[in-house]
Amino acid sequence: MVKTHNLGFPRIGAARELKFALEAYWKGQSTLSELEEVGADLRQQNWRTQSRLDWVPVGDFSFYDQVLDMSFLLGNLPRRVRDFSGESRDLYFRVARGRSAPSADRHDGCSLGIAAGEMTKWFDTNYHYIVPEFDTDTVFSLHAAELLAQVREVRSRVFDAKPVLIGPLTYLALGKSKDATDKLSLLPRLLPVYAELLRTLAAEGVQWVQIDEPILAMDLDPEWKATFAAAYESLRGTGVKMMLTTYFGPLQDNLAAAAALPVDGVHLDAVNAPSEVRDLIRQAPEDRVISLGVVNGRNIWKADLNATLDWLEPIAEQLGNRLWIAPSCSLLHVPVDLALESKLDSEVQSWLAFATQKLEELQILQTALNRGRSSVQAALDANAAAVQSRRGSPRVNSPAVRAAVAKIDAQLGKRSSAYAERAKVQAGVVPLPLFPTTTIGSFPQTPEIRRVRRQFKSGAITETAYRDVMQAEIAHCIAEQESLGLDVLVHGEPERNDMVEYFGEQLDGYAFSELGWVQSYGSRCVKPPVLFGDISRPQPMTVAWTTYAQSLTDQPVKGMLTGPVTILNWSFVRDDQPRWVSCQQLALAIRSEVQDLEKAGVRIIQIDEAALREGLPLRRSQWKVYLDWAIESFRIAANGVADATQIHTHMCYSEFNDIIESIAEMDADVITIETSRSDMELLEAFRRFDYPNAIGPGVYDIHSPNIPTQEQIIGLMQKAAERIPYQRLWVNPDCGLKTRRWEEVVPALEQMVTAAKELRAAA
Ligand code: GLN
Ligand code: ZN
């Protein structure tokens, strides 16, 4: 009999219950026991939703982050919190969130500022984890009480619990050595704690433990790869069976090593590595359980169940009891329950599956495999009808869009002249001083702005009333920028709740859920729009706001758009065509917007590509392919303008070294980047590459309420000028200002503008 299991379930709650409980607790509006109760309720609900599985995951719930949970489980806390005395849950939040302002958090006794743990992206997802910290003195010790309590909790409800752990090698690989200690050298200290944990779970009556080693889907250093076998050898004989899980991609050169590991089962992401299924089965010893991830845990489309059964049935026949099926990875990356959507377009809704529905799909597959397709014929037929309807829908396939994409050629993404030439033309049209000042686009999004946007969305106010308020906001924003003396102004983006959703809502081919939230980090969630069909732009999306802003001032106003790659990377994207095709369609839509802005007299246009780097594949060998199409899409979007039009782009992340060539290929006239916290070190990549165009290195960190001083800004710009000729430098903040308050923004920009004037005078 084929068995089913799940690698992890979203813990945030279908209506983001955990988010609200956490935030209330952090603000001191609820007690620790109220928070714990919400956690217990969510776990119960999740187990109930998963009750038909043969193995229900436990330990996948987390109050903040599963990697941080693992650090606590292994007794590996950052040095700076080791002498904390207080509630252990507060210690946990302290590591997660840090503490800046004294007594901002009512739930701890200490008022010293403590840095938050560093956060970074979980593989190639949009989930962020707290980076474990290591140094030469790092020791590990087992703290399993919470996990054990949850195991008891779930078993008391008669489900078979399968604890979920991050494997020792992935745990080390995800962490950061604070003092150049070789992380691998810590493995001998770490493994005994894992062994003790497994024995403890065995004593609790646990049969199977899931051990995640997703680094097996990445390029591994030979020493790391070589360590796997011995490491897992040392974890044998504890009394529990180990299901080693890999996900997010094919195993490639790690497949043989994974197949041979001395574990009891191996999970392969069969959605991303269908061609490795047979190899894994062939190479694994005869007693190995093979778990196949057959339902995509990373997107929200219904699986094609009949097609899945076509390839799965012979495998089930061959493996018998040795086959388990599961989603490809933890369902953490998809929303909880599609059934709660009431406003989603019903046709689109019929094509989708969220976490709950994905488990139903798994159930149907299991029944079909164990009892024959006819025992679930109705479900299979309904699935086939949905798949068919999506495939044939005219809303998915637009011949006009297809024709436009087919006409794309290399010429389309090219500007007529090289940067140096364009810069001269642009200086003639829009004369700017040395060290021109600008901002990244958004200005404070006040509660008033948010309220009016919500009222308009819900139909409580008319479009005219809405427009009046937004225009008043824009006028205020322009007036502030004029009195600050900024050189290139922006309209401030009051009409945008989100830089992707705003565009998605105006493009054909996009749908929006009400509750399609996915955890990004801690209590933060995102609701990615659903890119389901061929993309087109029925009408201009930003021209009216930008030209209104321009009508109020003689200073140049910069048009503000989100780039195609960022829109793609922050959406749930259709899986029936390659991502690059959808990206090209987005690029053509943005290109039309750029050209409409140009026609309307907008001389400077910024196209944000904040998520370009996020889309990098896990394997280095695939970077080039991605970068090639991503950069080409940006170029298509940006470069259909005359020499006189100045194109800006903005990116707010910190690693340019390994992609600098592609950044240069984008050929934006000006790129603004986040650099202030790196002390301008990040410009090294641009210096070494002899980056030819203009750069606006951020001069202050907008994530902090601190007001930078003019001296600090001048100091940073001087460091920048050591790396980039000052004639090509702009002066701007690190990122958009929407999360700040006007009381912070005005003095900060005052300092920035004064600093720029000083720099000019001294140049
Ligand atoms: N233009 C956007 C803003 O200012 C850019 C945001 C971003 O880079 N994440 O808000
Ligand atoms: Zn940014």
PDB file of N, CA, C and O in Angstrom, residues 464-519:
ATOM      1  N   THR A 464     -13.908  59.813  -7.780  1.00  0.00           N
ATOM      2  CA  THR A 464     -13.537  61.238  -7.745  1.00  0.00           C
ATOM      3  C   THR A 464     -13.014  61.618  -6.356  1.00  0.00           C
ATOM      4  O   THR A 464     -11.994  62.294  -6.238  1.00  0.00           O
ATOM      5  N   ALA A 465     -13.728  61.166  -5.348  1.00  0.00           N
ATOM      6  CA  ALA A 465     -13.298  61.486  -3.986  1.00  0.00           C
ATOM      7  C   ALA A 465     -11.913  60.899  -3.724  1.00  0.00           C
ATOM      8  O   ALA A 465     -11.036  61.541  -3.144  1.00  0.00           O
ATOM      9  N   TYR A 466     -11.721  59.670  -4.194  1.00  0.00           N
ATOM     10  CA  TYR A 466     -10.435  59.006  -4.015  1.00  0.00           C
ATOM     11  C   TYR A 466      -9.344  59.800  -4.730  1.00  0.00           C
ATOM     12  O   TYR A 466      -8.289  60.098  -4.170  1.00  0.00           O
ATOM     13  N   ARG A 467      -9.622  60.167  -5.976  1.00  0.00           N
ATOM     14  CA  ARG A 467      -8.609  60.884  -6.755  1.00  0.00           C
ATOM     15  C   ARG A 467      -8.238  62.202  -6.075  1.00  0.00           C
ATOM     16  O   ARG A 467      -7.069  62.578  -6.013  1.00  0.00           O
ATOM     17  N   ASP A 468      -9.243  62.878  -5.555  1.00  0.00           N
ATOM     18  CA  ASP A 468      -8.964  64.154  -4.883  1.00  0.00           C
ATOM     19  C   ASP A 468      -7.991  63.975  -3.720  1.00  0.00           C
ATOM     20  O   ASP A 468      -7.043  64.750  -3.571  1.00  0.00           O
ATOM     21  N   VAL A 469      -8.244  62.949  -2.914  1.00  0.00           N
ATOM     22  CA  VAL A 469      -7.370  62.741  -1.752  1.00  0.00           C
ATOM     23  C   VAL A 469      -5.948  62.395  -2.212  1.00  0.00           C
ATOM     24  O   VAL A 469      -4.955  62.922  -1.694  1.00  0.00           O
ATOM     25  N   MET A 470      -5.852  61.521  -3.208  1.00  0.00           N
ATOM     26  CA  MET A 470      -4.520  61.114  -3.673  1.00  0.00           C
ATOM     27  C   MET A 470      -3.780  62.303  -4.300  1.00  0.00           C
ATOM     28  O   MET A 470      -2.588  62.485  -4.092  1.00  0.00           O
ATOM     29  N   GLN A 471      -4.543  63.112  -5.049  1.00  0.00           N
ATOM     30  CA  GLN A 471      -3.887  64.270  -5.660  1.00  0.00           C
ATOM     31  C   GLN A 471      -3.420  65.263  -4.596  1.00  0.00           C
ATOM     32  O   GLN A 471      -2.350  65.853  -4.723  1.00  0.00           O
ATOM     33  N   ALA A 472      -4.211  65.411  -3.562  1.00  0.00           N
ATOM     34  CA  ALA A 472      -3.796  66.302  -2.478  1.00  0.00           C
ATOM     35  C   ALA A 472      -2.511  65.765  -1.836  1.00  0.00           C
ATOM     36  O   ALA A 472      -1.589  66.520  -1.501  1.00  0.00           O
ATOM     37  N   GLU A 473      -2.461  64.445  -1.684  1.00  0.00           N
ATOM     38  CA  GLU A 473      -1.265  63.796  -1.126  1.00  0.00           C
ATOM     39  C   GLU A 473      -0.052  64.060  -2.029  1.00  0.00           C
ATOM     40  O   GLU A 473       1.034  64.390  -1.567  1.00  0.00           O
ATOM     41  N   ILE A 474      -0.263  63.896  -3.324  1.00  0.00           N
ATOM     42  CA  ILE A 474       0.826  64.121  -4.287  1.00  0.00           C
ATOM     43  C   ILE A 474       1.282  65.585  -4.212  1.00  0.00           C
ATOM     44  O   ILE A 474       2.482  65.879  -4.191  1.00  0.00           O
ATOM     45  N   ALA A 475       0.318  66.483  -4.135  1.00  0.00           N
ATOM     46  CA  ALA A 475       0.658  67.912  -4.079  1.00  0.00           C
ATOM     47  C   ALA A 475       1.489  68.208  -2.831  1.00  0.00           C
ATOM     48  O   ALA A 475       2.491  68.927  -2.877  1.00  0.00           O
ATOM     49  N   HIS A 476       1.082  67.599  -1.743  1.00  0.00           N
ATOM     50  CA  HIS A 476       1.827  67.784  -0.497  1.00  0.00           C
ATOM     51  C   HIS A 476       3.263  67.257  -0.637  1.00  0.00           C
ATOM     52  O   HIS A 476       4.243  67.903  -0.254  1.00  0.00           O
ATOM     53  N   CYS A 477       3.352  66.119  -1.251  1.00  0.00           N
ATOM     54  CA  CYS A 477       4.645  65.454  -1.420  1.00  0.00           C
ATOM     55  C   CYS A 477       5.572  66.297  -2.325  1.00  0.00           C
ATOM     56  O   CYS A 477       6.757  66.472  -2.044  1.00  0.00           O
ATOM     57  N   ILE A 478       4.995  66.830  -3.394  1.00  0.00           N
ATOM     58  CA  ILE A 478       5.786  67.677  -4.316  1.00  0.00           C
ATOM     59  C   ILE A 478       6.227  68.950  -3.583  1.00  0.00           C
ATOM     60  O   ILE A 478       7.395  69.354  -3.667  1.00  0.00           O
ATOM     61  N   ALA A 479       5.305  69.543  -2.852  1.00  0.00           N
ATOM     62  CA  ALA A 479       5.652  70.784  -2.146  1.00  0.00           C
ATOM     63  C   ALA A 479       6.785  70.535  -1.148  1.00  0.00           C
ATOM     64  O   ALA A 479       7.730  71.326  -1.051  1.00  0.00           O
ATOM     65  N   GLU A 480       6.704  69.423  -0.429  1.00  0.00           N
ATOM     66  CA  GLU A 480       7.767  69.094   0.533  1.00  0.00           C
ATOM     67  C   GLU A 480       9.111  68.926  -0.168  1.00  0.00           C
ATOM     68  O   GLU A 480      10.137  69.409   0.295  1.00  0.00           O
ATOM     69  N   GLN A 481       9.085  68.231  -1.288  1.00  0.00           N
ATOM     70  CA  GLN A 481      10.348  67.985  -1.997  1.00  0.00           C
ATOM     71  C   GLN A 481      10.918  69.286  -2.554  1.00  0.00           C
ATOM     72  O   GLN A 481      12.128  69.484  -2.568  1.00  0.00           O
ATOM     73  N   GLU A 482      10.025  70.162  -3.026  1.00  0.00           N
ATOM     74  CA  GLU A 482      10.503  71.453  -3.542  1.00  0.00           C
ATOM     75  C   GLU A 482      11.144  72.248  -2.413  1.00  0.00           C
ATOM     76  O   GLU A 482      12.215  72.822  -2.576  1.00  0.00           O
ATOM     77  N   SER A 483      10.472  72.250  -1.255  1.00  0.00           N
ATOM     78  CA  SER A 483      11.046  73.086  -0.212  1.00  0.00           C
ATOM     79  C   SER A 483      12.318  72.461   0.365  1.00  0.00           C
ATOM     80  O   SER A 483      13.182  73.154   0.881  1.00  0.00           O
ATOM     81  N   LEU A 484      12.444  71.157   0.240  1.00  0.00           N
ATOM     82  CA  LEU A 484      13.703  70.522   0.644  1.00  0.00           C
ATOM     83  C   LEU A 484      14.829  70.844  -0.341  1.00  0.00           C
ATOM     84  O   LEU A 484      16.001  70.737  -0.016  1.00  0.00           O
ATOM     85  N   GLY A 485      14.438  71.183  -1.573  1.00  0.00           N
ATOM     86  CA  GLY A 485      15.453  71.479  -2.585  1.00  0.00           C
ATOM     87  C   GLY A 485      15.999  70.249  -3.297  1.00  0.00           C
ATOM     88  O   GLY A 485      17.129  70.243  -3.774  1.00  0.00           O
ATOM     89  N   LEU A 486      15.195  69.192  -3.358  1.00  0.00           N
ATOM     90  CA  LEU A 486      15.618  68.004  -4.114  1.00  0.00           C
ATOM     91  C   LEU A 486      15.640  68.323  -5.609  1.00  0.00           C
ATOM     92  O   LEU A 486      14.884  69.174  -6.082  1.00  0.00           O
ATOM     93  N   ASP A 487      16.491  67.614  -6.346  1.00  0.00           N
ATOM     94  CA  ASP A 487      16.619  67.918  -7.775  1.00  0.00           C
ATOM     95  C   ASP A 487      15.623  67.146  -8.632  1.00  0.00           C
ATOM     96  O   ASP A 487      14.977  67.717  -9.489  1.00  0.00           O
ATOM     97  N   VAL A 488      15.551  65.832  -8.417  1.00  0.00           N
ATOM     98  CA  VAL A 488      14.596  65.036  -9.194  1.00  0.00           C
ATOM     99  C   VAL A 488      13.510  64.563  -8.228  1.00  0.00           C
ATOM    100  O   VAL A 488      13.794  63.855  -7.251  1.00  0.00           O
ATOM    101  N   LEU A 489      12.269  64.957  -8.516  1.00  0.00           N
ATOM    102  CA  LEU A 489      11.171  64.671  -7.586  1.00  0.00           C
ATOM    103  C   LEU A 489      10.432  63.407  -7.992  1.00  0.00           C
ATOM    104  O   LEU A 489      10.597  62.880  -9.096  1.00  0.00           O
ATOM    105  N   VAL A 490       9.614  62.922  -7.083  1.00  0.00           N
ATOM    106  CA  VAL A 490       8.746  61.773  -7.343  1.00  0.00           C
ATOM    107  C   VAL A 490       7.336  62.134  -6.890  1.00  0.00           C
ATOM    108  O   VAL A 490       7.167  63.091  -6.129  1.00  0.00           O
ATOM    109  N   HIS A 491       6.364  61.362  -7.337  1.00  0.00           N
ATOM    110  CA  HIS A 491       4.998  61.707  -6.903  1.00  0.00           C
ATOM    111  C   HIS A 491       4.674  61.095  -5.550  1.00  0.00           C
ATOM    112  O   HIS A 491       3.733  61.498  -4.889  1.00  0.00           O
ATOM    113  N   GLY A 492       5.454  60.079  -5.130  1.00  0.00           N
ATOM    114  CA  GLY A 492       5.345  59.563  -3.768  1.00  0.00           C
ATOM    115  C   GLY A 492       4.591  58.257  -3.609  1.00  0.00           C
ATOM    116  O   GLY A 492       4.546  57.709  -2.517  1.00  0.00           O
ATOM    117  N   GLU A 493       3.975  57.775  -4.684  1.00  0.00           N
ATOM    118  CA  GLU A 493       3.305  56.463  -4.688  1.00  0.00           C
ATOM    119  C   GLU A 493       2.177  56.265  -3.661  1.00  0.00           C
ATOM    120  O   GLU A 493       1.986  55.147  -3.172  1.00  0.00           O
ATOM    121  N   PRO A 494       1.390  57.309  -3.337  1.00  0.00           N
ATOM    122  CA  PRO A 494       0.337  57.088  -2.336  1.00  0.00           C
ATOM    123  C   PRO A 494      -0.725  56.089  -2.810  1.00  0.00           C
ATOM    124  O   PRO A 494      -1.374  55.450  -1.980  1.00  0.00           O
ATOM    125  N   GLU A 495      -0.883  55.966  -4.124  1.00  0.00           N
ATOM    126  CA  GLU A 495      -1.946  55.099  -4.659  1.00  0.00           C
ATOM    127  C   GLU A 495      -1.545  53.629  -4.657  1.00  0.00           C
ATOM    128  O   GLU A 495      -2.336  52.768  -5.032  1.00  0.00           O
ATOM    129  N   ARG A 496      -0.327  53.302  -4.238  1.00  0.00           N
ATOM    130  CA  ARG A 496       0.129  51.916  -4.322  1.00  0.00           C
ATOM    131  C   ARG A 496       0.215  51.281  -2.944  1.00  0.00           C
ATOM    132  O   ARG A 496       0.917  51.765  -2.077  1.00  0.00           O
ATOM    133  N   ASN A 497      -0.484  50.184  -2.758  1.00  0.00           N
ATOM    134  CA  ASN A 497      -0.319  49.469  -1.499  1.00  0.00           C
ATOM    135  C   ASN A 497       0.875  48.541  -1.592  1.00  0.00           C
ATOM    136  O   ASN A 497       1.510  48.227  -0.600  1.00  0.00           O
ATOM    137  N   ASP A 498       1.220  48.148  -2.807  1.00  0.00           N
ATOM    138  CA  ASP A 498       2.313  47.209  -2.984  1.00  0.00           C
ATOM    139  C   ASP A 498       2.847  47.385  -4.398  1.00  0.00           C
ATOM    140  O   ASP A 498       2.077  47.588  -5.333  1.00  0.00           O
ATOM    141  N   MET A 499       4.147  47.351  -4.545  1.00  0.00           N
ATOM    142  CA  MET A 499       4.741  47.686  -5.837  1.00  0.00           C
ATOM    143  C   MET A 499       4.482  46.646  -6.925  1.00  0.00           C
ATOM    144  O   MET A 499       4.698  46.925  -8.105  1.00  0.00           O
ATOM    145  N   VAL A 500       4.064  45.445  -6.540  1.00  0.00           N
ATOM    146  CA  VAL A 500       3.708  44.450  -7.558  1.00  0.00           C
ATOM    147  C   VAL A 500       2.195  44.392  -7.750  1.00  0.00           C
ATOM    148  O   VAL A 500       1.677  44.442  -8.854  1.00  0.00           O
ATOM    149  N   GLU A 501       1.486  44.339  -6.613  1.00  0.00           N
ATOM    150  CA  GLU A 501       0.031  44.221  -6.702  1.00  0.00           C
ATOM    151  C   GLU A 501      -0.565  45.378  -7.512  1.00  0.00           C
ATOM    152  O   GLU A 501      -1.477  45.196  -8.313  1.00  0.00           O
ATOM    153  N   TYR A 502      -0.004  46.581  -7.308  1.00  0.00           N
ATOM    154  CA  TYR A 502      -0.533  47.754  -8.010  1.00  0.00           C
ATOM    155  C   TYR A 502      -0.544  47.536  -9.523  1.00  0.00           C
ATOM    156  O   TYR A 502      -1.511  47.881 -10.205  1.00  0.00           O
ATOM    157  N   PHE A 503       0.513  46.948 -10.047  1.00  0.00           N
ATOM    158  CA  PHE A 503       0.577  46.729 -11.491  1.00  0.00           C
ATOM    159  C   PHE A 503      -0.244  45.509 -11.891  1.00  0.00           C
ATOM    160  O   PHE A 503      -0.959  45.525 -12.888  1.00  0.00           O
ATOM    161  N   GLY A 504      -0.142  44.449 -11.065  1.00  0.00           N
ATOM    162  CA  GLY A 504      -0.913  43.247 -11.357  1.00  0.00           C
ATOM    163  C   GLY A 504      -2.395  43.548 -11.500  1.00  0.00           C
ATOM    164  O   GLY A 504      -3.066  43.049 -12.400  1.00  0.00           O
ATOM    165  N   GLU A 505      -2.897  44.415 -10.630  1.00  0.00           N
ATOM    166  CA  GLU A 505      -4.330  44.731 -10.649  1.00  0.00           C
ATOM    167  C   GLU A 505      -4.759  45.393 -11.949  1.00  0.00           C
ATOM    168  O   GLU A 505      -5.923  45.364 -12.318  1.00  0.00           O
ATOM    169  N   GLN A 506      -3.809  46.003 -12.635  1.00  0.00           N
ATOM    170  CA  GLN A 506      -4.175  46.713 -13.861  1.00  0.00           C
ATOM    171  C   GLN A 506      -3.817  45.945 -15.125  1.00  0.00           C
ATOM    172  O   GLN A 506      -4.064  46.419 -16.230  1.00  0.00           O
ATOM    173  N   LEU A 507      -3.224  44.787 -14.953  1.00  0.00           N
ATOM    174  CA  LEU A 507      -2.836  43.994 -16.114  1.00  0.00           C
ATOM    175  C   LEU A 507      -3.839  42.869 -16.333  1.00  0.00           C
ATOM    176  O   LEU A 507      -4.323  42.267 -15.370  1.00  0.00           O
ATOM    177  N   ASP A 508      -4.149  42.578 -17.575  1.00  0.00           N
ATOM    178  CA  ASP A 508      -4.943  41.384 -17.865  1.00  0.00           C
ATOM    179  C   ASP A 508      -4.043  40.166 -17.709  1.00  0.00           C
ATOM    180  O   ASP A 508      -2.875  40.205 -18.085  1.00  0.00           O
ATOM    181  N   GLY A 509      -4.612  39.090 -17.160  1.00  0.00           N
ATOM    182  CA  GLY A 509      -3.809  37.886 -16.947  1.00  0.00           C
ATOM    183  C   GLY A 509      -3.466  37.671 -15.482  1.00  0.00           C
ATOM    184  O   GLY A 509      -2.793  36.711 -15.131  1.00  0.00           O
ATOM    185  N   TYR A 510      -3.937  38.592 -14.629  1.00  0.00           N
ATOM    186  CA  TYR A 510      -3.670  38.497 -13.195  1.00  0.00           C
ATOM    187  C   TYR A 510      -4.967  38.310 -12.414  1.00  0.00           C
ATOM    188  O   TYR A 510      -5.992  38.893 -12.761  1.00  0.00           O
ATOM    189  N   ALA A 511      -4.903  37.520 -11.331  1.00  0.00           N
ATOM    190  CA  ALA A 511      -6.035  37.414 -10.407  1.00  0.00           C
ATOM    191  C   ALA A 511      -5.525  37.618  -8.981  1.00  0.00           C
ATOM    192  O   ALA A 511      -4.334  37.450  -8.718  1.00  0.00           O
ATOM    193  N   PHE A 512      -6.438  37.971  -8.091  1.00  0.00           N
ATOM    194  CA  PHE A 512      -6.052  38.288  -6.710  1.00  0.00           C
ATOM    195  C   PHE A 512      -6.884  37.520  -5.718  1.00  0.00           C
ATOM    196  O   PHE A 512      -8.098  37.462  -5.843  1.00  0.00           O
ATOM    197  N   SER A 513      -6.205  36.941  -4.736  1.00  0.00           N
ATOM    198  CA  SER A 513      -6.933  36.230  -3.694  1.00  0.00           C
ATOM    199  C   SER A 513      -7.182  37.192  -2.541  1.00  0.00           C
ATOM    200  O   SER A 513      -6.578  38.253  -2.454  1.00  0.00           O
ATOM    201  N   GLU A 514      -8.080  36.787  -1.659  1.00  0.00           N
ATOM    202  CA  GLU A 514      -8.349  37.601  -0.467  1.00  0.00           C
ATOM    203  C   GLU A 514      -7.459  37.169   0.682  1.00  0.00           C
ATOM    204  O   GLU A 514      -6.997  37.978   1.475  1.00  0.00           O
ATOM    205  N   LEU A 515      -7.256  35.863   0.784  1.00  0.00           N
ATOM    206  CA  LEU A 515      -6.563  35.310   1.955  1.00  0.00           C
ATOM    207  C   LEU A 515      -5.367  34.449   1.548  1.00  0.00           C
ATOM    208  O   LEU A 515      -4.937  33.587   2.302  1.00  0.00           O
ATOM    209  N   GLY A 516      -4.860  34.712   0.367  1.00  0.00           N
ATOM    210  CA  GLY A 516      -3.749  33.891  -0.125  1.00  0.00           C
ATOM    211  C   GLY A 516      -2.407  34.287   0.453  1.00  0.00           C
ATOM    212  O   GLY A 516      -1.438  34.510  -0.273  1.00  0.00           O
ATOM    213  N   TRP A 517      -2.360  34.359   1.796  1.00  0.00           N
ATOM    214  CA  TRP A 517      -1.143  34.818   2.471  1.00  0.00           C
ATOM    215  C   TRP A 517      -0.114  33.716   2.607  1.00  0.00           C
ATOM    216  O   TRP A 517      -0.447  32.575   2.874  1.00  0.00           O
ATOM    217  N   VAL A 518       1.135  34.109   2.474  1.00  0.00           N
ATOM    218  CA  VAL A 518       2.252  33.197   2.674  1.00  0.00           C
ATOM    219  C   VAL A 518       3.237  33.883   3.609  1.00  0.00           C
ATOM    220  O   VAL A 518       3.513  35.073   3.471  1.00  0.00           O
ATOM    221  N   GLN A 519       3.763  33.122   4.570  1.00  0.00           N
ATOM    222  CA  GLN A 519       4.696  33.714   5.536  1.00  0.00           C
ATOM    223  C   GLN A 519       5.988  34.131   4.830  1.00  0.00           C
ATOM    224  O   GLN A 519       6.548  33.384   4.042  1.00  0.00           O
TER     225      GLN A 519
END
